[in-house]
Short mmCIF file of C-alpha atoms and ligand atoms in Angstrom, two decimals:
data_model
loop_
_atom_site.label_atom_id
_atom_site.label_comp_id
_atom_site.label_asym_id
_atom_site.label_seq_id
_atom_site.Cartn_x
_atom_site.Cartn_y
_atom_site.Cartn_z
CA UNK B 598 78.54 240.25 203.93
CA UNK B 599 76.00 237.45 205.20
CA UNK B 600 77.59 234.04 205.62
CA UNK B 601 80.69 235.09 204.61
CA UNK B 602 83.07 233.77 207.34
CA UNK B 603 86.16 235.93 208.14
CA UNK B 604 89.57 235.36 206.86
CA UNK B 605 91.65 234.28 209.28
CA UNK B 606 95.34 235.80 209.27
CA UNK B 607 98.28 233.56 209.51
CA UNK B 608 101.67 234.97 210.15
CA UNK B 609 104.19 233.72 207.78
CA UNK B 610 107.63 233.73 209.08
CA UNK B 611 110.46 233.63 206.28
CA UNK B 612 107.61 234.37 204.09
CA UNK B 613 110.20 235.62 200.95
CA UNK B 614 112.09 232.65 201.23
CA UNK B 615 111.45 229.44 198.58
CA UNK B 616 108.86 227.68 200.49
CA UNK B 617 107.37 230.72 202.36
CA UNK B 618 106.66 231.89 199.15
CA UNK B 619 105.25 229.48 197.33
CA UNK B 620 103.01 228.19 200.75
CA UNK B 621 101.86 232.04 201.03
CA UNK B 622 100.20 231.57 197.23
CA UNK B 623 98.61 228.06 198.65
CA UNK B 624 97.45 230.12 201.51
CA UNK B 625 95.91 233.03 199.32
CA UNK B 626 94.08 230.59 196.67
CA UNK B 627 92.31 228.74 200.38
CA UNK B 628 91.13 231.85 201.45
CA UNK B 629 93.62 232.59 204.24
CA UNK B 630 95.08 236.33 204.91
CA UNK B 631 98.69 236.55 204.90
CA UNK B 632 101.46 238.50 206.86
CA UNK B 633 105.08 238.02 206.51
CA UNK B 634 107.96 238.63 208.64
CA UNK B 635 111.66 238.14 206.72
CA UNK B 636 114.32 240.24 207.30
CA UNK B 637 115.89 239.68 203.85
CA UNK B 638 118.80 237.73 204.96
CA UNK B 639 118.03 234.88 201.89
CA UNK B 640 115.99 236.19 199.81
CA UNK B 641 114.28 239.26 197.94
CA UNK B 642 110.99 241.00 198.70
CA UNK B 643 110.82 240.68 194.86
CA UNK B 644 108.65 238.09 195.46
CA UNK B 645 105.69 239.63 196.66
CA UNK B 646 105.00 241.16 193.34
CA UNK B 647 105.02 237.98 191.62
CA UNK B 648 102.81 236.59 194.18
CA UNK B 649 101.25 239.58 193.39
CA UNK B 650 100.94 238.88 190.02
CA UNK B 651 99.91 235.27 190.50
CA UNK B 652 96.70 235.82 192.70
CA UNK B 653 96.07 239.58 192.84
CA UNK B 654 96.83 240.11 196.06
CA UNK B 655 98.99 241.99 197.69
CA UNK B 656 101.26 240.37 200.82
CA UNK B 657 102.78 242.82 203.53
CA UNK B 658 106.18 241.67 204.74
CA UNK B 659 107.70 243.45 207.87
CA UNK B 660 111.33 243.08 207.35
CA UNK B 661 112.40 242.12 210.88
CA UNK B 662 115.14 239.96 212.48
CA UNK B 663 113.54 236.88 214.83
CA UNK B 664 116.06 237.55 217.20
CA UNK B 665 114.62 241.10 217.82
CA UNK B 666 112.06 240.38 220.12
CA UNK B 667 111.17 243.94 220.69
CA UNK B 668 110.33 244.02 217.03
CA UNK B 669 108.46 241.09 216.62
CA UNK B 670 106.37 241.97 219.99
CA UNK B 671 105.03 245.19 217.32
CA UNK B 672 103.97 243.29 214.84
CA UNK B 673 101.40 241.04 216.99
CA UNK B 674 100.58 244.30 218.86
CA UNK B 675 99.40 245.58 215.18
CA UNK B 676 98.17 242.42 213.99
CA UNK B 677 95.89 241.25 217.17
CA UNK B 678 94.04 238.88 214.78
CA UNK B 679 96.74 236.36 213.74
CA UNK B 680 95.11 233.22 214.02
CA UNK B 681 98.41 230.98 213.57
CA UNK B 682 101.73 231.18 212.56
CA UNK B 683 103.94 229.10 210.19
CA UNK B 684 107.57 229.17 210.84
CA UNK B 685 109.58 229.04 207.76
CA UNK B 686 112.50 231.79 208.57
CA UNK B 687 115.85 229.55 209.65
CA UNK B 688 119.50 229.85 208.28
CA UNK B 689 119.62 226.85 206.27
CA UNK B 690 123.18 226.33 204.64
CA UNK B 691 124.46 222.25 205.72
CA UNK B 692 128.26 223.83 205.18
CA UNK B 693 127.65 227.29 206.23
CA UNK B 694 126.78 225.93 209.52
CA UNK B 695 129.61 224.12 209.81
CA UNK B 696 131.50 227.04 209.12
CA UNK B 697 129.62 229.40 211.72
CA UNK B 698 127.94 227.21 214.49
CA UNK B 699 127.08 230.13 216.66
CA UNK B 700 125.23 232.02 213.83
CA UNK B 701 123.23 229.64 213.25
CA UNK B 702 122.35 228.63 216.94
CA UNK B 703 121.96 232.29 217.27
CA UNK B 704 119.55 232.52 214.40
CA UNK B 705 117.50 229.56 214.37
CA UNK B 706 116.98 228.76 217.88
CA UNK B 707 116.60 232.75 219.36
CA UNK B 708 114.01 233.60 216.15
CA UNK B 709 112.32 230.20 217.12
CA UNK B 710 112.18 231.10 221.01
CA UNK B 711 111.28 234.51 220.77
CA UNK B 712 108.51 233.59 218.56
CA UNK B 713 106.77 230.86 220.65
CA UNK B 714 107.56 233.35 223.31
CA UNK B 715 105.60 235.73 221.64
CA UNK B 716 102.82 233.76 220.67
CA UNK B 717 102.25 232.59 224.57
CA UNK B 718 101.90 236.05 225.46
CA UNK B 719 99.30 237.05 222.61
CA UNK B 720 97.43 234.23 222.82
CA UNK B 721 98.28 232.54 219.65
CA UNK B 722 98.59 229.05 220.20
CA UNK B 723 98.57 227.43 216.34
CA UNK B 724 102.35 226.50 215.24
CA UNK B 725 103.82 224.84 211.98
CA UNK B 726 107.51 224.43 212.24
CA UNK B 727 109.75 223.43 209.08
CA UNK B 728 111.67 220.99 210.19
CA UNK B 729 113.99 218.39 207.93
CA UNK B 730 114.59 214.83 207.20
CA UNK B 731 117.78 215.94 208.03
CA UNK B 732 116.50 215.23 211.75
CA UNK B 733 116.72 211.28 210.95
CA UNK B 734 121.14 211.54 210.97
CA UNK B 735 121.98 208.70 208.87
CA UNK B 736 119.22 205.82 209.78
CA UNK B 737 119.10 202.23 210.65
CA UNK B 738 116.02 201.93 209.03
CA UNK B 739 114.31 202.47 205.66
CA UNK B 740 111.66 204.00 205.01
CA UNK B 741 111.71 206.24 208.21
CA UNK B 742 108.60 206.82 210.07
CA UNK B 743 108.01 209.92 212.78
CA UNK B 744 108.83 207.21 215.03
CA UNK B 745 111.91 206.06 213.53
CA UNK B 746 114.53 206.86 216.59
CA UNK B 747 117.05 209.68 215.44
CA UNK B 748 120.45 209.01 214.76
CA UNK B 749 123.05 211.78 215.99
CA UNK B 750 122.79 215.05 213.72
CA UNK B 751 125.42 215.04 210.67
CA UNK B 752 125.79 218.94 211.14
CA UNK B 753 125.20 222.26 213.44
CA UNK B 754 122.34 222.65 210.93
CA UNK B 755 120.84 219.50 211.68
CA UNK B 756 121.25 219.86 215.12
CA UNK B 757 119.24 223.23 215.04
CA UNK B 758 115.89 221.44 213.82
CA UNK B 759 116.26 218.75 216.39
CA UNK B 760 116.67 220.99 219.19
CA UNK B 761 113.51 223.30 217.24
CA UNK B 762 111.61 219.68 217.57
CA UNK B 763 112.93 219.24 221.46
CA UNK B 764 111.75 222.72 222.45
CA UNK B 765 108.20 222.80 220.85
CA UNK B 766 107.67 219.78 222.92
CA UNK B 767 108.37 220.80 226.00
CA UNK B 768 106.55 223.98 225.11
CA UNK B 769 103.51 221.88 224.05
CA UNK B 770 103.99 219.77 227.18
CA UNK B 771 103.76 222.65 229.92
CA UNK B 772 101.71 224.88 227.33
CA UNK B 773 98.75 222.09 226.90
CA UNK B 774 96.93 225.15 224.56
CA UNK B 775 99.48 225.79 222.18
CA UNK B 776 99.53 222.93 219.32
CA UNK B 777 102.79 222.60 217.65
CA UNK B 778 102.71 220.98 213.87
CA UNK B 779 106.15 219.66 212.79
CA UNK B 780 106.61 219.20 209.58
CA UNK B 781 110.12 217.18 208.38
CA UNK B 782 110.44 217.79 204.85
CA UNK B 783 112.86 215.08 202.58
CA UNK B 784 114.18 217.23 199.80
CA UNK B 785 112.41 220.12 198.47
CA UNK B 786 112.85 221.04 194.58
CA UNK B 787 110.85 222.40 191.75
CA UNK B 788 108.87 225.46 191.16
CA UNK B 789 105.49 227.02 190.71
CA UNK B 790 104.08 226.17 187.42
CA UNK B 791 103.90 229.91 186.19
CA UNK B 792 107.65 229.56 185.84
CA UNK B 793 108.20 232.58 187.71
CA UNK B 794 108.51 231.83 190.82
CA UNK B 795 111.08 229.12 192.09
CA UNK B 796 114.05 229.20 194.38
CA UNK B 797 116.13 232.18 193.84
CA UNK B 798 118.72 231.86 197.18
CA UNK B 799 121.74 234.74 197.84
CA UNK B 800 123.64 232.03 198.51
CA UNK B 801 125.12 230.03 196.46
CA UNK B 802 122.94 226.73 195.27
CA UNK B 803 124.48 223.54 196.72
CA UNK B 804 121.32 221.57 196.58
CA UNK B 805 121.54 218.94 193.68
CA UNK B 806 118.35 220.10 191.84
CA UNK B 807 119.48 223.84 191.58
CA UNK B 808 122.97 222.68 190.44
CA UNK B 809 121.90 220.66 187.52
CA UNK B 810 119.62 223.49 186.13
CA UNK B 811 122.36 225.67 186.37
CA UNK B 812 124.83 223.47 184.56
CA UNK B 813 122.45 222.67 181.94
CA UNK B 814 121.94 226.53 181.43
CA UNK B 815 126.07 227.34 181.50
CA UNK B 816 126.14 229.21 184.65
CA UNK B 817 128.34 225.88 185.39
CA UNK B 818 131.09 224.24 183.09
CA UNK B 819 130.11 221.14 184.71
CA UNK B 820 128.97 219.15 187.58
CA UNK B 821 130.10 216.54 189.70
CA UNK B 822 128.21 213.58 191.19
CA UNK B 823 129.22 213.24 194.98
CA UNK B 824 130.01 209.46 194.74
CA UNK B 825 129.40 206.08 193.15
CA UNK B 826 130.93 203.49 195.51
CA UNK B 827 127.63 203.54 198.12
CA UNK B 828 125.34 200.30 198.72
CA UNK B 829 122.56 201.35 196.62
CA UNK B 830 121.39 200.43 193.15
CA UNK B 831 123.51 202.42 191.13
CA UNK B 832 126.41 203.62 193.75
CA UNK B 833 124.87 207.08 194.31
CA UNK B 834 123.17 208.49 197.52
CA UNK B 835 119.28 208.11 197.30
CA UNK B 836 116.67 210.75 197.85
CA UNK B 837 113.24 211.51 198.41
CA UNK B 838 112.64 214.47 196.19
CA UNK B 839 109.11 216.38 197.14
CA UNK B 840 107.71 218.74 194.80
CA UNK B 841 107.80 222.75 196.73
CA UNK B 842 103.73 222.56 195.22
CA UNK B 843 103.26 219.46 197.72
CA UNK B 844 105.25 220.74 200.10
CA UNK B 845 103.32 224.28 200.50
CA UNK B 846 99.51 222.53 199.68
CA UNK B 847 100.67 219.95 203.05
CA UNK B 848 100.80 223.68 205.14
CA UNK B 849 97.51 223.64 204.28
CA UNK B 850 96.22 220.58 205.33
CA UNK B 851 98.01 221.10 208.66
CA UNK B 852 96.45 224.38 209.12
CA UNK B 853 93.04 222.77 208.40
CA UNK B 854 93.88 219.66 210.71
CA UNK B 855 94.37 222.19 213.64
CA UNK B 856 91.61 224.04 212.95
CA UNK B 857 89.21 221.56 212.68
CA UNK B 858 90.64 219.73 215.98
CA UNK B 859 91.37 216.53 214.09
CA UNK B 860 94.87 216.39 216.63
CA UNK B 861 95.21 213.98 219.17
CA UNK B 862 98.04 215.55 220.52
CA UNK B 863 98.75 219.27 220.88
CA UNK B 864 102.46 217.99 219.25
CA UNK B 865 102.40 216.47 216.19
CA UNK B 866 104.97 215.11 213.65
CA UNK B 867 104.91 214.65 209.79
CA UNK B 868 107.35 213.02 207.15
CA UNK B 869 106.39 215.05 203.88
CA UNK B 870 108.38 213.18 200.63
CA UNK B 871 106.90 211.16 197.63
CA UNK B 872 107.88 208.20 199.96
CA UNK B 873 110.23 206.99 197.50
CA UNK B 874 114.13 207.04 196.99
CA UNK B 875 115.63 208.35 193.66
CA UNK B 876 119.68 208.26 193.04
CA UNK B 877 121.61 210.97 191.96
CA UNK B 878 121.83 209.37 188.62
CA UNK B 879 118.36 208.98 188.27
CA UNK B 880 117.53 212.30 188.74
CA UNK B 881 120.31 213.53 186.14
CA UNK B 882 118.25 211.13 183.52
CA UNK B 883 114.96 212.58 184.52
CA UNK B 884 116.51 215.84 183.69
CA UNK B 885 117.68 214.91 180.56
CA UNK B 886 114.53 213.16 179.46
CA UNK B 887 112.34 216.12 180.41
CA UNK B 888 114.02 218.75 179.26
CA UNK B 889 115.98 216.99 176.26
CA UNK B 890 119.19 218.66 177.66
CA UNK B 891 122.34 216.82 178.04
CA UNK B 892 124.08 217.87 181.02
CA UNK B 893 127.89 217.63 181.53
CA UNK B 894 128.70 216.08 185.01
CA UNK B 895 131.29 213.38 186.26
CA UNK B 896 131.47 211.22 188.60
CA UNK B 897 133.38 212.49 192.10
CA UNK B 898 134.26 211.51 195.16
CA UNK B 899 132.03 211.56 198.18
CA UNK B 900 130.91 214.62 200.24
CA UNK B 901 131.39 214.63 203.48
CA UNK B 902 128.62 214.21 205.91
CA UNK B 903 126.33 212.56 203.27
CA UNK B 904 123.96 210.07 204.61
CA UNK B 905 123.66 207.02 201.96
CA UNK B 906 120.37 207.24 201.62
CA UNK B 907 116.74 208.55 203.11
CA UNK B 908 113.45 208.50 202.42
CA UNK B 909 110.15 208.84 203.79
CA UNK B 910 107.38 206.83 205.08
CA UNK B 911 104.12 209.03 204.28
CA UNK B 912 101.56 206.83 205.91
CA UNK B 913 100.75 209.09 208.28
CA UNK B 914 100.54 212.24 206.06
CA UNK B 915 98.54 210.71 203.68
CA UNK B 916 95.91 209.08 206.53
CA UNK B 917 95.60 212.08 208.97
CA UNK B 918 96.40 215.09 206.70
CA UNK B 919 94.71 213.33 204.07
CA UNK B 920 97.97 215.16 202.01
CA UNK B 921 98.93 213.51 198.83
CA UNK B 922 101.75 214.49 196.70
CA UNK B 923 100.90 214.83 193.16
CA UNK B 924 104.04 215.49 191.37
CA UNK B 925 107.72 213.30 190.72
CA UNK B 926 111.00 214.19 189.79
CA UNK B 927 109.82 214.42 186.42
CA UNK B 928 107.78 217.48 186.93
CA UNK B 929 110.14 218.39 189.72
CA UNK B 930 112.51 218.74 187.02
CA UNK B 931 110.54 220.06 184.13
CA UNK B 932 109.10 222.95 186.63
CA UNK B 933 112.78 223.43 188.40
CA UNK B 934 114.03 223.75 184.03
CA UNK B 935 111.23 226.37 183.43
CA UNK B 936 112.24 228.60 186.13
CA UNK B 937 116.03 228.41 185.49
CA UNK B 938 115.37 229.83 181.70
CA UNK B 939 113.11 232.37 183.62
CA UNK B 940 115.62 233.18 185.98
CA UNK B 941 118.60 233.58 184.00
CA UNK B 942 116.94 236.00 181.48
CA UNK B 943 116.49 238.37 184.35
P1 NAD X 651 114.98 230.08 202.44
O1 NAD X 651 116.33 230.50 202.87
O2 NAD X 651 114.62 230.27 201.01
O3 NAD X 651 113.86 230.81 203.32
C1 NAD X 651 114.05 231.15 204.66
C2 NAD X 651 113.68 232.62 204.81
O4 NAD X 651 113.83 233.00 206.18
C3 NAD X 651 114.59 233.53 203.97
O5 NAD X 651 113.77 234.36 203.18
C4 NAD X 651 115.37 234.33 205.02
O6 NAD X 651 115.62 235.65 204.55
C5 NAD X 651 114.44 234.28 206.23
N1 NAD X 651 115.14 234.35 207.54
C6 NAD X 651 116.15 233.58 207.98
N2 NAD X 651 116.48 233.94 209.24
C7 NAD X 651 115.63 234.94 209.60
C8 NAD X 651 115.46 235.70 210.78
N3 NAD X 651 116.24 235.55 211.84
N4 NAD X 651 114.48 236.63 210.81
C9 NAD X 651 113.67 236.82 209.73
N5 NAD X 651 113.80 236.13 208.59
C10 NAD X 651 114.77 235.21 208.52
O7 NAD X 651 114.77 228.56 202.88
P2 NAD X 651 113.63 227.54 202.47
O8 NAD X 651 114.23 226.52 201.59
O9 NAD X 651 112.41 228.24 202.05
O10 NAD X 651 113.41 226.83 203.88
C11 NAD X 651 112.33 227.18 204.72
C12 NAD X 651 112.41 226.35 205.99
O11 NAD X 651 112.37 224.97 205.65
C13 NAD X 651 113.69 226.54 206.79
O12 NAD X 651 113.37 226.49 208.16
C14 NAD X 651 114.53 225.36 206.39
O13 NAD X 651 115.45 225.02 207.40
C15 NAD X 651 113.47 224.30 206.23
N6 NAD X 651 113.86 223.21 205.33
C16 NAD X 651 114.32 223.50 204.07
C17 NAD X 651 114.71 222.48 203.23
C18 NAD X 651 115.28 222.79 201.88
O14 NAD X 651 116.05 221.98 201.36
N7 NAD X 651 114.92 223.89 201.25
C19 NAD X 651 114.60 221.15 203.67
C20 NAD X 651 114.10 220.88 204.93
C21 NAD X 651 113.73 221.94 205.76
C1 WQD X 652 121.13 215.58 197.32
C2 WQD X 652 122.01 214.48 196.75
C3 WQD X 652 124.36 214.79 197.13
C4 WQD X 652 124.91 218.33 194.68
C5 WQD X 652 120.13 218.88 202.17
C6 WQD X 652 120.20 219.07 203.66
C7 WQD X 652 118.91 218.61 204.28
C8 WQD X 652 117.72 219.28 203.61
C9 WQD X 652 117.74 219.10 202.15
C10 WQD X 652 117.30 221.31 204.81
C11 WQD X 652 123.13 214.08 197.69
C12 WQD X 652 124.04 214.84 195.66
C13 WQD X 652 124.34 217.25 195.31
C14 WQD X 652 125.87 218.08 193.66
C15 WQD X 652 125.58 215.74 193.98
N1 WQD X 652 117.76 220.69 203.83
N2 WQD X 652 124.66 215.98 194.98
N3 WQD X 652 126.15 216.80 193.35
O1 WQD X 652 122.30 216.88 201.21
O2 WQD X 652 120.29 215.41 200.69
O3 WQD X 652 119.99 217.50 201.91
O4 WQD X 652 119.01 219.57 201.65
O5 WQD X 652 116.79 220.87 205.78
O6 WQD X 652 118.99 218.92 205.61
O7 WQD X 652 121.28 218.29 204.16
O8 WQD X 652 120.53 217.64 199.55
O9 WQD X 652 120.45 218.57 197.30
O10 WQD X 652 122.55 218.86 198.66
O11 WQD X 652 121.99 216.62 197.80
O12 WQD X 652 125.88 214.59 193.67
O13 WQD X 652 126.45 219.02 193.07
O14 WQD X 652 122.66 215.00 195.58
O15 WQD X 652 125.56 214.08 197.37
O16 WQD X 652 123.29 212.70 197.56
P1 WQD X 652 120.88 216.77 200.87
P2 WQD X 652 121.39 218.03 198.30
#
């Protein structure tokens, strides 16, 4: 049709997965055409007919391994019109990788290198990369800012988006075409607001936000808070909690920001939290004054490898993204509620 300017394709790596998914719906409602590539390890390709259902179109994932680079060469030799990729698809388990280092080495850095490798040879030279707050180790400093130096890694994990960071940089360095967009998210939680979407892991949930909608529900007896004895204002570790809505319209705005050559570097970082620190115990009482449950938890002992607190400067999000988060724990936790009673009736 006249004046109506082509879609352009981004590839969506991990595209099943919590935030793939909900970014992928972001993507469809701004116009953008959408390929995935998951292999399945996390998640369920479930999901594409509720994305289905939510904006009437229909999402093709390939379900490939990263680390097959033979495979992965196909799908840009089918798809000669990706216009940039965002790279969601990582093993993402704090203990797990403590448990199995080389798996998730393996995983995350190989799927990361044979995609840029990939992208170099077809020409496509537009990168997101999810990378974590996790990156930060336990800081000196409070709020931390993309320049905030990095404190040692607390975890294989950890370690894995820091060397992800390391390697798009000398990639964008050499490479002076290909523009990298790193994106360290603070703690992800929530859901869509069609309460049918949401995170729905094979693993088991560890993350705090997951295991207090599953106590509240009975799939747990109980919970326990991981220590009251830190230097904060009520003992318990702060957090910046950041609504998966925010987090997938920000993938947005960093497409856009690329695209419209707003980037002064062809390697650039972004904090993406609320830019605020809530405790463990807050969060519990945002719960319960949301949803008017009462949830059953007691106070524990600290977990091992937990930083105090962290959480995020968004200065630079906000001014050069122009990306504002709209939601708080409360609707974090009224959305994260909704999808829990959705979720356990299936
Ligand atoms: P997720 O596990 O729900 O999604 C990741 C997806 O990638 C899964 O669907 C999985 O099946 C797929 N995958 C993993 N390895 C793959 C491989 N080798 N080949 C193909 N597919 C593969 O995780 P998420 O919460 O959506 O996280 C997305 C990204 O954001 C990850 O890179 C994660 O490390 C990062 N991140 C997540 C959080 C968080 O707390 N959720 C915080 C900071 C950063
Ligand atoms: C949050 C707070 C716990 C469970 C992890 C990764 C990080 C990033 C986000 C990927 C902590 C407390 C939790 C429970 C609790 N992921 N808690 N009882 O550890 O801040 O960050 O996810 O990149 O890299 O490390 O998130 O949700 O596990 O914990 O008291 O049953 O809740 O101690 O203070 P965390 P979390």
């Amino acid at each position: 049709m006249m004046g109506q300017k082509t879609k352009q394709k981004i590839l969506v790596t991990g595209g099943c997965g919590y935030i793939g998914s909900h970014t992928i719906i972001e993507l469809l409602e701004n116009g953008y055409d959408v390929i995935s590539v998951d292999n399945l390890v996390n998640s369920d390709e479930n999901v594409l007919k509720t994305i289905k259902k939510i904006t009437g179109q229909r999402v093709k994932n390939y379900r490939t391994n990263l680390c097959n680079k033979s495979s992965l060469r196909q799908i840009f030799e089918k798809n000669a019109d990706i216009a940039g990729v965002i790279h969601f698809a990582a093993l993402k388990s704090v203990n797990e990788s403590v448990q199995k280092p080389v798996l998730y080495f393996q995983n995350n850095m190989l799927g990361l290198l044979n995609l840029v490798e990939t992208m170099l040879e077809f020409g496509v030279n537009d990168l997101i990369f999810s990378s974590s707050c996790s990156v930060y180790g336990e800081s000196k400093v409070l709020p931390v800012t993309e320049t905030t130096p990095l404190e040692p890694p607390q975890c294989p994990y950890a370690r894995t988006k820091v060397m992800g960071e390391e390697i798009l940089s000398d990639v964008c360095f050499t490479h002076q075409n290909f523009r990298a967009v790193v994106l360290r998210y603070f703690n992800p939680a929530g859901a869509h607001p069609s309460a049918t979407m949401g995170e729905n892991p094979r693993n088991v949930a560890s993350n705090l936000v997951p295991v207090i909608t599953e106590t509240a529900i009975g799939k747990r007896n109980s919970m326990t808070v991981f220590g009251s004895d830190y230097d904060t204002r009520d003992g318990s570790c702060v957090r910046d909690y950041i609504h998966v809505m925010d987090l997938a319209a920000a993938h947005v705005k960093a497409l856009q920001f690329l695209s419209e050559n707003k980037n002064t570097s062809n390697f650039e970082l972004f904090n993406l939290g609320i830019g605020s620190g809530v405790t463990v115990l807050e969060a519990i009482f945002a719960f319960e004054k949301t949803t008017g449950q009462k949830l059953n938890y007691q106070i524990g002992p600290r977990r091992a490898g937990d930083v105090p607190a962290v959480f995020a400067d968004k200065s630079k999000s906000t001014k050069i993204l122009g990306w504002e988060p709209k939601f708080g724990i409360e609707e974090i936790m009224e959305s994260a509620w909704a999808w829990e009673k959705t979720r356990s009736q299936g």
